Amino acid sequence: MTVGVLALQGDFREHATVLRSLGSDVVLVRRPEELAGVNGLVIPGGESSVMDKLTRMFGLAEPLRAAVAAGLPVYGTCAGLIMLADTVLDGINGQQSIGGLDISVRRNAFGSQTASFETDLDVPVLGGPPVHAVFIRAPVVESVGPNATALATVADGRCVAVEQGNLIGTSFHPEITGEHRFHEYFLQKVRSAGFRS
């Protein structure tokens, strides 16, 4: 099983380290031909508007859209969640997303870098103890459409984790806290999907 990590910008190295620790072969994806060889993909945190521009500049935007539409399992964290959202409510002028998750997101919804925070989240689909989550200039899911499912909310009820078919998105960064259950859950989807195997 080969899992790609979109490696144009953001914390792709941290995701690659987690995935390797869980036994996956990892490819850093920067070109369409690298994307073509993966069974699943992680889109990391970073800056969503920059990530959008770079995917278009490197010829990855359309192949990513096509792969998501064809069923490629994808896990997006923070900016990756924004990239997977069908609707970005406050994107910069011209910002595009890959889409696939029937959600609307708002960028930097919890405030600036100095407003970053940590909290524990109940995530029933993962079982076990609460997930310790780190939010850094994090987006929030403003609305969840009928095709997507909320997986976790913060104390005030705002949605911060979703799934739809082979797609998962989180507002937070499990790759930097040692919390691997979301990556394990994603790898189960990759195995089950058998995409390009």
XYZ file of C-alpha atoms in Angstrom:
197
model
C 0.000 0.000 0.000
C 1.453 3.325 -1.091
C 0.150 6.517 0.469
C 0.998 9.913 -0.938
C 1.412 13.113 1.013
C 0.884 16.325 -0.947
C 4.281 17.948 -0.460
C 4.010 21.392 -2.036
C 3.689 23.325 1.220
C 2.811 22.789 4.878
C 3.621 20.087 7.412
C 3.895 17.181 4.962
C 7.003 15.753 6.676
C 5.102 15.161 9.930
C 2.364 13.231 8.100
C 4.942 11.174 6.213
C 6.613 10.244 9.510
C 3.313 9.118 11.072
C 2.308 7.099 8.006
C 5.698 5.367 7.836
C 5.469 4.538 11.558
C 2.159 2.821 10.780
C 3.775 0.656 8.080
C 2.865 2.550 4.914
C 5.109 3.173 1.952
C 5.040 6.951 1.505
C 5.499 9.036 -1.641
C 5.851 12.814 -1.431
C 3.507 14.055 -4.171
C 4.572 17.126 -6.129
C 3.704 16.070 -9.697
C 0.759 14.337 -11.409
C 2.811 11.217 -12.149
C 3.499 10.766 -8.420
C -0.205 11.138 -7.640
C -1.004 8.490 -10.257
C 0.873 5.837 -8.263
C -0.765 6.164 -4.839
C -3.564 4.231 -3.124
C -4.445 7.130 -0.815
C -3.400 10.726 -0.194
C -2.954 13.055 2.763
C -3.306 16.808 2.213
C -1.471 18.471 5.111
C -1.981 21.628 7.077
C -0.391 24.800 5.780
C -1.830 27.815 4.001
C -4.823 26.819 1.852
C -4.600 29.743 -0.571
C -0.914 29.029 -1.250
C -1.599 25.302 -1.544
C -4.349 26.032 -4.074
C -2.018 28.204 -6.183
C 0.764 25.610 -6.065
C -1.507 22.706 -7.058
C -2.539 24.689 -10.122
C 1.039 25.800 -10.871
C 2.355 22.216 -10.669
C -0.515 20.796 -12.747
C -2.003 18.859 -9.834
C -5.378 20.580 -9.342
C -7.292 18.795 -12.089
C -5.681 15.372 -11.490
C -6.539 15.760 -7.774
C -10.164 16.611 -8.571
C -10.402 13.639 -10.925
C -8.819 11.248 -8.401
C -11.162 12.382 -5.605
C -14.159 11.974 -7.936
C -12.920 8.484 -8.868
C -12.784 7.413 -5.204
C -9.202 8.045 -4.080
C -9.153 7.967 -0.263
C -7.945 11.353 0.995
C -7.361 12.716 4.491
C -7.052 16.486 4.828
C -5.916 18.273 7.990
C -6.506 22.000 8.555
C -5.652 23.509 5.138
C -6.223 20.022 3.714
C -9.778 20.131 5.067
C -10.259 23.463 3.287
C -8.902 21.958 0.062
C -11.436 19.096 0.287
C -14.446 21.325 1.057
C -16.988 21.875 -1.700
C -17.445 25.458 -0.453
C -14.887 27.839 1.074
C -16.889 30.706 2.548
C -14.083 33.226 2.954
C -11.396 32.241 0.485
C -9.166 34.899 -0.991
C -10.116 36.257 -4.411
C -9.836 33.402 -6.934
C -9.179 30.678 -4.357
C -10.327 27.226 -5.461
C -10.699 23.947 -3.627
C -10.439 20.377 -4.841
C -13.834 19.580 -3.371
C -15.367 16.228 -2.542
C -16.652 16.876 0.982
C -20.231 18.165 1.072
C -19.346 20.903 3.548
C -18.831 24.647 3.822
C -15.732 25.792 5.708
C -14.522 29.084 7.121
C -10.763 29.700 7.171
C -8.964 30.794 10.381
C -12.299 30.534 12.213
C -10.735 30.320 15.661
C -8.543 33.396 15.187
C -4.896 34.142 14.506
C -1.797 32.123 15.368
C -1.831 33.541 18.909
C -5.367 32.187 19.412
C -4.205 28.594 18.796
C -5.428 26.128 21.402
C -5.631 22.487 22.460
C -8.653 20.524 23.636
C -9.912 16.966 23.979
C -12.594 15.763 21.555
C -14.960 12.834 21.706
C -14.749 10.974 18.393
C -17.101 7.967 18.688
C -16.041 6.447 15.354
C -12.488 6.040 16.716
C -13.525 4.575 20.066
C -11.304 4.791 23.103
C -10.360 7.908 25.026
C -10.897 11.441 23.713
C -8.610 12.723 20.953
C -6.222 15.445 22.085
C -6.506 18.036 19.309
C -4.297 21.022 18.456
C -5.911 23.894 16.554
C -3.532 26.321 14.777
C -5.262 29.077 12.758
C -7.823 26.362 12.195
C -10.851 26.296 9.922
C -14.296 25.294 11.097
C -16.999 23.395 9.249
C -19.870 25.893 9.092
C -22.327 23.453 7.513
C -22.412 19.737 6.846
C -24.418 18.711 3.787
C -26.517 15.549 3.551
C -23.694 13.498 1.996
C -21.154 14.166 4.761
C -21.091 13.125 8.418
C -19.764 15.116 11.365
C -17.262 13.112 13.417
C -16.391 15.604 16.155
C -17.360 19.007 17.522
C -15.765 21.396 19.977
C -17.572 22.362 23.207
C -19.588 25.143 21.543
C -20.983 22.672 18.981
C -18.924 23.734 15.968
C -17.907 20.836 13.709
C -14.172 20.137 13.433
C -14.013 16.656 11.850
C -16.017 15.116 9.010
C -16.089 12.187 6.642
C -17.795 11.300 3.403
C -17.100 7.967 1.746
C -13.333 7.699 1.315
C -12.697 11.289 2.446
C -11.834 12.499 5.958
C -11.152 16.045 7.088
C -10.083 17.520 10.417
C -9.631 21.152 11.459
C -6.831 20.118 13.796
C -3.382 18.503 13.540
C -3.150 14.944 14.936
C 0.186 14.528 13.134
C 1.935 16.803 15.656
C 0.521 15.399 18.909
C 1.353 11.710 18.639
C -2.352 10.945 18.130
C -2.399 8.354 15.333
C -5.988 7.110 15.421
C -7.178 9.369 12.601
C -4.294 8.184 10.414
C -5.113 4.571 11.319
C -8.784 5.170 10.467
C -7.717 6.698 7.140
C -5.446 3.718 6.369
C -8.407 1.380 6.970
C -10.264 3.313 4.256
C -7.254 3.036 1.943
C -7.081 -0.732 2.446
C -10.820 -1.181 1.963
C -10.985 0.990 -1.163
C -8.265 -0.861 -3.049
C -7.825 2.240 -5.209
C -5.222 1.667 -7.965
C -4.059 -1.527 -6.252
